[in-house]
Tab-separated table of C-alpha atoms in Angstrom:
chain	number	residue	atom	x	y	z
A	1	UNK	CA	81.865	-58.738	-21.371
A	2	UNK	CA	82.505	-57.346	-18.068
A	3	UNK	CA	83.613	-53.529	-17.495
A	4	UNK	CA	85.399	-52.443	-14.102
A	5	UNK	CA	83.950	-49.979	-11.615
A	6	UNK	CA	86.413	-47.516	-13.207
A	7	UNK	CA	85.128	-47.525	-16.534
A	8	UNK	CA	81.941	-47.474	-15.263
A	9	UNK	CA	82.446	-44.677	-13.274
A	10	UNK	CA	83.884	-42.810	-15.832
A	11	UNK	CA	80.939	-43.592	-18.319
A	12	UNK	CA	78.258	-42.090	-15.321
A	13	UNK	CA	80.651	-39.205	-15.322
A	14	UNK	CA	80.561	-38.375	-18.555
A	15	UNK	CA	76.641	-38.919	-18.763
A	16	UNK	CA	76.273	-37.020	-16.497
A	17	UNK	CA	78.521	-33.648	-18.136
A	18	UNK	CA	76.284	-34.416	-21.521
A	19	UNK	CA	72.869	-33.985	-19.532
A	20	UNK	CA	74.227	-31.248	-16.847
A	21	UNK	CA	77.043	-29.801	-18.534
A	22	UNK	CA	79.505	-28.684	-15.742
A	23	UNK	CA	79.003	-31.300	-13.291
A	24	UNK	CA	76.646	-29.943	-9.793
A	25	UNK	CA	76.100	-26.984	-12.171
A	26	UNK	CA	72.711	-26.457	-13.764
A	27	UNK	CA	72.243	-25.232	-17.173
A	28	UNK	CA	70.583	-21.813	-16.332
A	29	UNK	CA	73.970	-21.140	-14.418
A	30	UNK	CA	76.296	-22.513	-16.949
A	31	UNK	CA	74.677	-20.203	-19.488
A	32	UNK	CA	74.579	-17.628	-17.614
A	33	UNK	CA	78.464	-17.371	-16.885
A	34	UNK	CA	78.397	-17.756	-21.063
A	35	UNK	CA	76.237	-14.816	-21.335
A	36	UNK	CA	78.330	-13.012	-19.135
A	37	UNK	CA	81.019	-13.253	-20.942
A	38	UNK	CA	79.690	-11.649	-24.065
A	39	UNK	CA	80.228	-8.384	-22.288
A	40	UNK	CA	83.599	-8.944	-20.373
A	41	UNK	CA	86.889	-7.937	-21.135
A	42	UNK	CA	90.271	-8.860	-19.715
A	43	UNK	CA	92.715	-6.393	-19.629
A	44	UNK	CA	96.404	-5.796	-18.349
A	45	UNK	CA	98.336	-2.986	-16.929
A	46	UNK	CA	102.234	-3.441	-16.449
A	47	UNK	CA	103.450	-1.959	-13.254
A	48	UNK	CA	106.714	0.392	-13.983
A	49	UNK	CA	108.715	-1.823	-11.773
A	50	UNK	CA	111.994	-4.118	-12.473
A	51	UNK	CA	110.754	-7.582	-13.703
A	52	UNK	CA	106.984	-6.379	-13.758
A	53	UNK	CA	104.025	-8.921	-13.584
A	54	UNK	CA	101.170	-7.804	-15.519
A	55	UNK	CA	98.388	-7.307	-13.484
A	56	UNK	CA	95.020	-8.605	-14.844
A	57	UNK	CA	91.583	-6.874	-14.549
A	58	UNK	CA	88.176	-6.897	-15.962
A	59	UNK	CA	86.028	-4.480	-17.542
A	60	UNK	CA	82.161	-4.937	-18.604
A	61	UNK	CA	81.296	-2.910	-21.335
A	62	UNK	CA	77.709	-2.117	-20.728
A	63	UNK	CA	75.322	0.149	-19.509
A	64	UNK	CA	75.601	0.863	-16.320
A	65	UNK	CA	72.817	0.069	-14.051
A	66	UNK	CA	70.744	3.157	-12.625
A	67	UNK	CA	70.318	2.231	-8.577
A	68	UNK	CA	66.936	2.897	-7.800
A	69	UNK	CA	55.328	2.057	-15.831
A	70	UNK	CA	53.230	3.529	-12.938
A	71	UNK	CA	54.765	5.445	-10.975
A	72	UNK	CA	58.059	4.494	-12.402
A	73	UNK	CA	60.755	6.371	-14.394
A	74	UNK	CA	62.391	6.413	-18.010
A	75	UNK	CA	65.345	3.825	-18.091
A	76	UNK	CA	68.617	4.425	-19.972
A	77	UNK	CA	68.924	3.376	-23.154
A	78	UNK	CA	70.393	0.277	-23.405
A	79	UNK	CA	69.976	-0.589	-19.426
A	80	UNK	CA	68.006	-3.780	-19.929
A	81	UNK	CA	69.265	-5.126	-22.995
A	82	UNK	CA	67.241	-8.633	-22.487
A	83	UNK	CA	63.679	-6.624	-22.776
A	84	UNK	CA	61.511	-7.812	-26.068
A	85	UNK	CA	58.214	-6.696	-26.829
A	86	UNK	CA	56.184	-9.006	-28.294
A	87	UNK	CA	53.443	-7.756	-31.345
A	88	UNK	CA	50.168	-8.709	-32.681
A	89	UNK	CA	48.481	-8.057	-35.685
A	90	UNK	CA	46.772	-4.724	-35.839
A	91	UNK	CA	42.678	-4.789	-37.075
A	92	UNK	CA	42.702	-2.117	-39.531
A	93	UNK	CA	46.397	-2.886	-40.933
A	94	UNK	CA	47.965	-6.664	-40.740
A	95	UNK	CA	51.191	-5.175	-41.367
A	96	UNK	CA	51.759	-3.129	-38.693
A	97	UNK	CA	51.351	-4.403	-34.841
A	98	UNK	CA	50.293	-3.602	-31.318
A	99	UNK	CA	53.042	-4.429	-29.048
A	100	UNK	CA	50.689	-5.772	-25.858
A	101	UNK	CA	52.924	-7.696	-24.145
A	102	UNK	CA	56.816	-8.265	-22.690
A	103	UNK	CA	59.126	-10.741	-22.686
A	104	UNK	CA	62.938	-11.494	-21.526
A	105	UNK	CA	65.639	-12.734	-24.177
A	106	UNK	CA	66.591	-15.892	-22.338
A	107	UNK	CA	68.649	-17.690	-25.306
A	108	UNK	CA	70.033	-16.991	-28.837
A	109	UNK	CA	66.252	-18.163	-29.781
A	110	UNK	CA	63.997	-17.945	-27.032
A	111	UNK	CA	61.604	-15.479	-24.989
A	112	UNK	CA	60.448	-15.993	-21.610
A	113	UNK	CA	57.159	-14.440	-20.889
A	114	UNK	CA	53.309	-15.097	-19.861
A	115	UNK	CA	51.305	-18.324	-21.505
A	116	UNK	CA	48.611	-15.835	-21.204
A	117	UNK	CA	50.419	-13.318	-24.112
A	118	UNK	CA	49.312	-16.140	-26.256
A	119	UNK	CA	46.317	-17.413	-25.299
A	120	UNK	CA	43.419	-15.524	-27.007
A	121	UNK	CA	45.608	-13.468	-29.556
A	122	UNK	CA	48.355	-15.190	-31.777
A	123	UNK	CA	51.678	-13.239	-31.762
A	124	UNK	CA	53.430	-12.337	-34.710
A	125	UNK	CA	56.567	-10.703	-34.054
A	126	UNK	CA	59.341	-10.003	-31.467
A	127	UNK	CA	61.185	-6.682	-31.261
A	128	UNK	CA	64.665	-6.626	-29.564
A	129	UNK	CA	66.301	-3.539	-28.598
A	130	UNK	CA	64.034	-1.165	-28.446
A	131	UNK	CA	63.929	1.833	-26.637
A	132	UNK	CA	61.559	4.917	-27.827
A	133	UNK	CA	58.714	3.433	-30.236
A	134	UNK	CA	58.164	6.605	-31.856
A	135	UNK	CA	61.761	6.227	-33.190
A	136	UNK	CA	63.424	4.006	-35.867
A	137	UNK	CA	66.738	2.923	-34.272
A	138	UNK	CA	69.366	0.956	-35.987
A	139	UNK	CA	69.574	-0.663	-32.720
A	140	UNK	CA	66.602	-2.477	-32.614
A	141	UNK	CA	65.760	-5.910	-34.285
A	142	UNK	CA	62.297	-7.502	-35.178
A	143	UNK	CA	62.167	-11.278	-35.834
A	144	UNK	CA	59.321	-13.073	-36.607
A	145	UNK	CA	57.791	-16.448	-34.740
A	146	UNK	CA	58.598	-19.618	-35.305
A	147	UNK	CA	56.518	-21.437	-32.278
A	148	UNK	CA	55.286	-20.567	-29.159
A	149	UNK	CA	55.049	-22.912	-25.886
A	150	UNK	CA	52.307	-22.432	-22.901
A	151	UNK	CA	53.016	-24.466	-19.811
A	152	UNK	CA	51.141	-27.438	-20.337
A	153	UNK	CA	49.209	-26.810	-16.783
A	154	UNK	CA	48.274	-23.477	-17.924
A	155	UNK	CA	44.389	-23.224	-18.660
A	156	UNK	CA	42.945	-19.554	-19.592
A	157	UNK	CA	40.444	-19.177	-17.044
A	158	UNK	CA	43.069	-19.496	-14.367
A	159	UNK	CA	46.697	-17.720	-13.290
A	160	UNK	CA	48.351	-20.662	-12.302
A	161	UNK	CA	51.344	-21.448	-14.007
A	162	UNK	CA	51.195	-18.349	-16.377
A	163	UNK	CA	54.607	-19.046	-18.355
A	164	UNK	CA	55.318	-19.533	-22.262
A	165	UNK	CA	58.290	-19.493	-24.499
A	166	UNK	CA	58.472	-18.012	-28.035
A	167	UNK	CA	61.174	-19.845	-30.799
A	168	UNK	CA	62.127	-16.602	-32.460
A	169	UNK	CA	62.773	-17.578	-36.703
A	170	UNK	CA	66.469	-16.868	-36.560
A	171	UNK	CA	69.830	-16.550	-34.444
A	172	UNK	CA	69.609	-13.728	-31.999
A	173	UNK	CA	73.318	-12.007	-32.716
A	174	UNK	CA	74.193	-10.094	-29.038
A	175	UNK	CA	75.313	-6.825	-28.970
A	176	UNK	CA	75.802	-4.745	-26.134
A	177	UNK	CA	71.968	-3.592	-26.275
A	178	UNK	CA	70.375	-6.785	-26.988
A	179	UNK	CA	71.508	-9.815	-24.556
A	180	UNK	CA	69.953	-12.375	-22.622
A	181	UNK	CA	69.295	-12.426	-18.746
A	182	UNK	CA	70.395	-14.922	-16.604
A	183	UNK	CA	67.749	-16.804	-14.634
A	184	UNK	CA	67.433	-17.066	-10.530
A	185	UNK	CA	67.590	-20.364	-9.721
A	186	UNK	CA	67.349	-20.287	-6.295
A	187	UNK	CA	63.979	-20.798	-4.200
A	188	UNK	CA	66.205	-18.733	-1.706
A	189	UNK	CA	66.075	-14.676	-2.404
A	190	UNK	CA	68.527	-12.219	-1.072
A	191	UNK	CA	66.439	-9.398	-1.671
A	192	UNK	CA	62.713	-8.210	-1.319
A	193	UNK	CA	62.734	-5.352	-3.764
A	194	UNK	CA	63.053	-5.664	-7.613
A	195	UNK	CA	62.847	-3.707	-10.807
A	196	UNK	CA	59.892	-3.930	-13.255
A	197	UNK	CA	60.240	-2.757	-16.548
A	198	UNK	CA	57.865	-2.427	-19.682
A	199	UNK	CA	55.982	-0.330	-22.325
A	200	UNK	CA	52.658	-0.203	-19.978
A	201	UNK	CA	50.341	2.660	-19.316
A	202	UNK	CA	52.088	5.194	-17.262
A	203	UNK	CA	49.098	6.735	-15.621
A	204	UNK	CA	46.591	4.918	-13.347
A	205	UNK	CA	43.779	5.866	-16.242
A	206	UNK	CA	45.021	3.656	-19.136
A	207	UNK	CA	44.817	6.154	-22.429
A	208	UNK	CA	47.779	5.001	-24.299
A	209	UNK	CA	51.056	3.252	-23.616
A	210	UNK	CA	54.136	4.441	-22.908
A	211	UNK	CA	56.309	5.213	-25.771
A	212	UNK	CA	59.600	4.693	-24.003
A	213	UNK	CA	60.868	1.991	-21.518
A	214	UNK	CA	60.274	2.559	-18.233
A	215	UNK	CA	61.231	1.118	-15.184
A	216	UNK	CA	60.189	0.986	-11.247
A	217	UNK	CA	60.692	-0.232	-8.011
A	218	UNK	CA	58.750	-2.819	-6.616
A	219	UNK	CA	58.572	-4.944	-3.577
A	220	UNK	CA	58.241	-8.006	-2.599
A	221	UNK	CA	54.734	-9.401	0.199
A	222	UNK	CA	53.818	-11.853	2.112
A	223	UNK	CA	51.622	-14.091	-0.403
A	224	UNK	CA	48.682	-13.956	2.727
A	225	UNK	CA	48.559	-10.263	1.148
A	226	UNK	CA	47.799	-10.894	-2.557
A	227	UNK	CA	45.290	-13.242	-1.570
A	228	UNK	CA	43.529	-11.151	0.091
A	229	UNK	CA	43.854	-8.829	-2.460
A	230	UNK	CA	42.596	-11.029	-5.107
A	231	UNK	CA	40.101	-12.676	-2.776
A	232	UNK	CA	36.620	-13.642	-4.879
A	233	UNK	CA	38.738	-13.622	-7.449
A	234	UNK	CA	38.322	-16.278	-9.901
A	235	UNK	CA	41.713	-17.052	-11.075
A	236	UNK	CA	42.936	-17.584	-8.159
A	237	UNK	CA	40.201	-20.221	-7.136
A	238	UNK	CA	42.560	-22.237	-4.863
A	239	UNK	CA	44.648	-19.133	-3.447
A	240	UNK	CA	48.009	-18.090	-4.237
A	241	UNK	CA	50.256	-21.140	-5.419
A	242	UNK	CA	53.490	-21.793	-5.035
A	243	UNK	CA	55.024	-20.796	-8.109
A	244	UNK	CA	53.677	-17.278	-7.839
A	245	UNK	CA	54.796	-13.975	-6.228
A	246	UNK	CA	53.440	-10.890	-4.465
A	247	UNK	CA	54.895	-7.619	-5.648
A	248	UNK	CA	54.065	-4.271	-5.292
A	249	UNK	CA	54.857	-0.994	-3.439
A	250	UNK	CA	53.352	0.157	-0.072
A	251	UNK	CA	53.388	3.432	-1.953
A	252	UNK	CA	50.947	4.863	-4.162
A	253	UNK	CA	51.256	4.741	-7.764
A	254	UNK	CA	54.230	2.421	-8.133
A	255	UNK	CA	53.014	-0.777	-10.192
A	256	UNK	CA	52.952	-2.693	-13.528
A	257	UNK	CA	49.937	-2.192	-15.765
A	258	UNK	CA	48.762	-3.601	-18.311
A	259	UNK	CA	50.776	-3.955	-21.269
A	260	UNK	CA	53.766	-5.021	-19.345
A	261	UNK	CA	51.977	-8.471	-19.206
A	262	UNK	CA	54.892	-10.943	-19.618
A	263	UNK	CA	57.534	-8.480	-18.873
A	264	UNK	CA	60.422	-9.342	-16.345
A	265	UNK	CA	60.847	-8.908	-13.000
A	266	UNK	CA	64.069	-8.610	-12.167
A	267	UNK	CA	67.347	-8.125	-10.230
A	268	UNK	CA	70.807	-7.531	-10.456
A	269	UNK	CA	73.515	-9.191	-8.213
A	270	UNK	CA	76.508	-6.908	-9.215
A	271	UNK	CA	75.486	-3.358	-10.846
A	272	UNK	CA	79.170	-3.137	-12.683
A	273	UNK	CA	78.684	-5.963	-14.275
A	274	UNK	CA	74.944	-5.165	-15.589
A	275	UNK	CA	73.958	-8.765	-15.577
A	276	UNK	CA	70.406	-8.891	-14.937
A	277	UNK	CA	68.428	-11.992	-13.315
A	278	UNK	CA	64.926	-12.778	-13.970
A	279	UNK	CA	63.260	-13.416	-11.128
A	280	UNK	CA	59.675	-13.339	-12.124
A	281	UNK	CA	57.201	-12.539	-15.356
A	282	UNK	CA	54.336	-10.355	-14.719
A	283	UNK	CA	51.379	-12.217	-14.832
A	284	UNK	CA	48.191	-10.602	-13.234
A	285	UNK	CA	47.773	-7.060	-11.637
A	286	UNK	CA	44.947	-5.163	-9.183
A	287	UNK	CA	43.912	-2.051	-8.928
A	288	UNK	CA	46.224	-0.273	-11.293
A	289	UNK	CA	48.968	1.843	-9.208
A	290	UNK	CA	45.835	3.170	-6.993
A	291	UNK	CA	47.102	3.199	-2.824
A	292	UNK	CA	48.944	0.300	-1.989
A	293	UNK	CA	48.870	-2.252	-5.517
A	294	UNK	CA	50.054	-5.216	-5.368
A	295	UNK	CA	50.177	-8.020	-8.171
A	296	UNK	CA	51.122	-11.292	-9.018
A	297	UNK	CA	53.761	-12.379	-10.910
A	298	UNK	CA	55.316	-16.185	-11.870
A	299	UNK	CA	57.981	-17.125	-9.622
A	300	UNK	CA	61.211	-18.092	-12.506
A	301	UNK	CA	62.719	-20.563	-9.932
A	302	UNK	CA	59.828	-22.431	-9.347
A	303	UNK	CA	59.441	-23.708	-12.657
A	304	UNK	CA	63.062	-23.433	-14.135
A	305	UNK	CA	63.201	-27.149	-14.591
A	306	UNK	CA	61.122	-27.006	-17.391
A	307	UNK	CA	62.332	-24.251	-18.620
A	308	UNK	CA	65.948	-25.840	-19.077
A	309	UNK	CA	63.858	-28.811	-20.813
A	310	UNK	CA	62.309	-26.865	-22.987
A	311	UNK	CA	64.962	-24.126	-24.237
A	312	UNK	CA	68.151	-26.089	-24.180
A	313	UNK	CA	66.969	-29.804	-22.658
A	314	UNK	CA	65.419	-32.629	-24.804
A	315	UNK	CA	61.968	-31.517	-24.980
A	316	UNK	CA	63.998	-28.197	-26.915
A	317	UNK	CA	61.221	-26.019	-28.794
């Protein structure tokens, strides 16, 4: 049996929707215009005219973003809705948990974050929506673990490819405080200064972590700088690679510490429309917020291909 170049044609067509979606549109952008949506309103006014036309206009209802921890500042409540923390078993109590690490809600079921979160210490839980730890909100949501992913090039002694996903054990419902980000998928940046956010120590003396979220200001190096930063430094045995970033602040005191290991790094295209893009996870830090500090984080973009594969592609976790 012989088919035409039409049907043919058609069939690659429609091959192609079922592996891409929209077609020349990547899954990471598709779901992002989804996630979008789960904060977007259409609304009409009707102009007090003779035959009137409705006019049409959106409204995002959301909490606004704040223009701009060490060094940092409290965020609002509710500002970065796609923030988890991720917890691990205390010693003296199995029941209750240390929350040691951060993560971005990137799906209805899935966490981005650091391969390293995982690697010596097995995670137990994810909380979603939290704000003040001290506090019990009806806003936040814990879920437990269902599997967790390293990148398979990841090896502990080593920060290359520092990136893992957690399966959370049930449906993420959004809300306006919890929703996912949206991930850059562009090797190409805009911008050279982005907002870190996390539960770390707030002082350059690491007592006790921060009870609220907290937020700061970073910016973006040259990657010459980090290596010479890190320079000696085992983990980065063959230099800086190419799916890693240098960010910090040519100011004192402005970093990410730990504790905000796995957290996001992030930007946001349009502040009205508080949709936040992860543009890196915090992987490995200096000097903590002492002169100028600079770390290094995993570039999102560089590995989003498998990141598609794994959250909503065949090799799905």
């Amino acid at each position: 049996m012989r088919l035409n170049a039409s049907v043919l044609l058609q069939a690659s067509f429609l091959l192609l929707i079922n592996q891409n979606g929209v077609q020349g549109q990547r899954l990471a952008v598709q779901k992002c215009a989804e996630y979008a949506k789960i904060i977007t309103k259409t609304q009409a006014l009707i102009p007090l005219t003779i035959n009137p036309k409705p006019i049409t206009y959106k409204i995002y209802n959301c909490t606004n973003v704040v223009q701009l921890i060490v060094g940092g500042e409290q965020a609002k409540f509710g500002e970065f809705p796609h923030h988890a923390l991720i917890g691990y078993p205390r010693e003296d109590n199995a029941n209750e948990y240390d929350f040691r690490c951060g993560g971005s809600l990137i799906s209805d079921r899935h966490i981005l974050t650091a391969a390293h979160c995982f690697s010596n210490d097995d995670p137990k839980v994810v909380r979603l929506g939290e704000y003040d730890t001290t506090f019990e909100s009806e806003d936040e949501v814990q879920f437990g673990i269902a599997a967790v992913r390293k990148h398979p090039n990841y090896l502990n002694q080593r920060s290359y490819n520092d990136i893992g996903l957690i399966k959370l054990d049930r449906q993420v419902w959004f809300t306006k405080n919890i929703r996912p980000a949206c991930l850059w998928d562009s090797e190409y940046r805009n911008m050279s200064s982005y907002i870190a956010t996390g539960f770390g120590y707030k002082e350059t003396v690491g007592i006790e972590l921060s009870t609220t979220m907290m937020k700061v200001q970073l910016d973006e190096f040259p990657v010459n700088d980090c290596e010479q930063a890190f320079l000696g430094d085992r983990r980065f045995k063959n230099g800086i690679h190419g799916g890693q970033m240098c960010v910090g602040s040519i100011v004192g005191g402005k970093d990410t510490c730990q504790g905000d290991s796995g957290g996001p790094l992030q930007t946001v295209t349009t502040p009205k429309t508080c949709i936040y893009h992860i543009v890196g996870i915090t992987s490995v830090g200096g000097a903590c917020g002492i002169g100028q500090s600079k770390a290094v984080y995993t570039k999102v973009s560089y590995y989003l291909d498998w990141i598609e594969d794994n959250v909503w592609g065949a090799n799905k976790l």
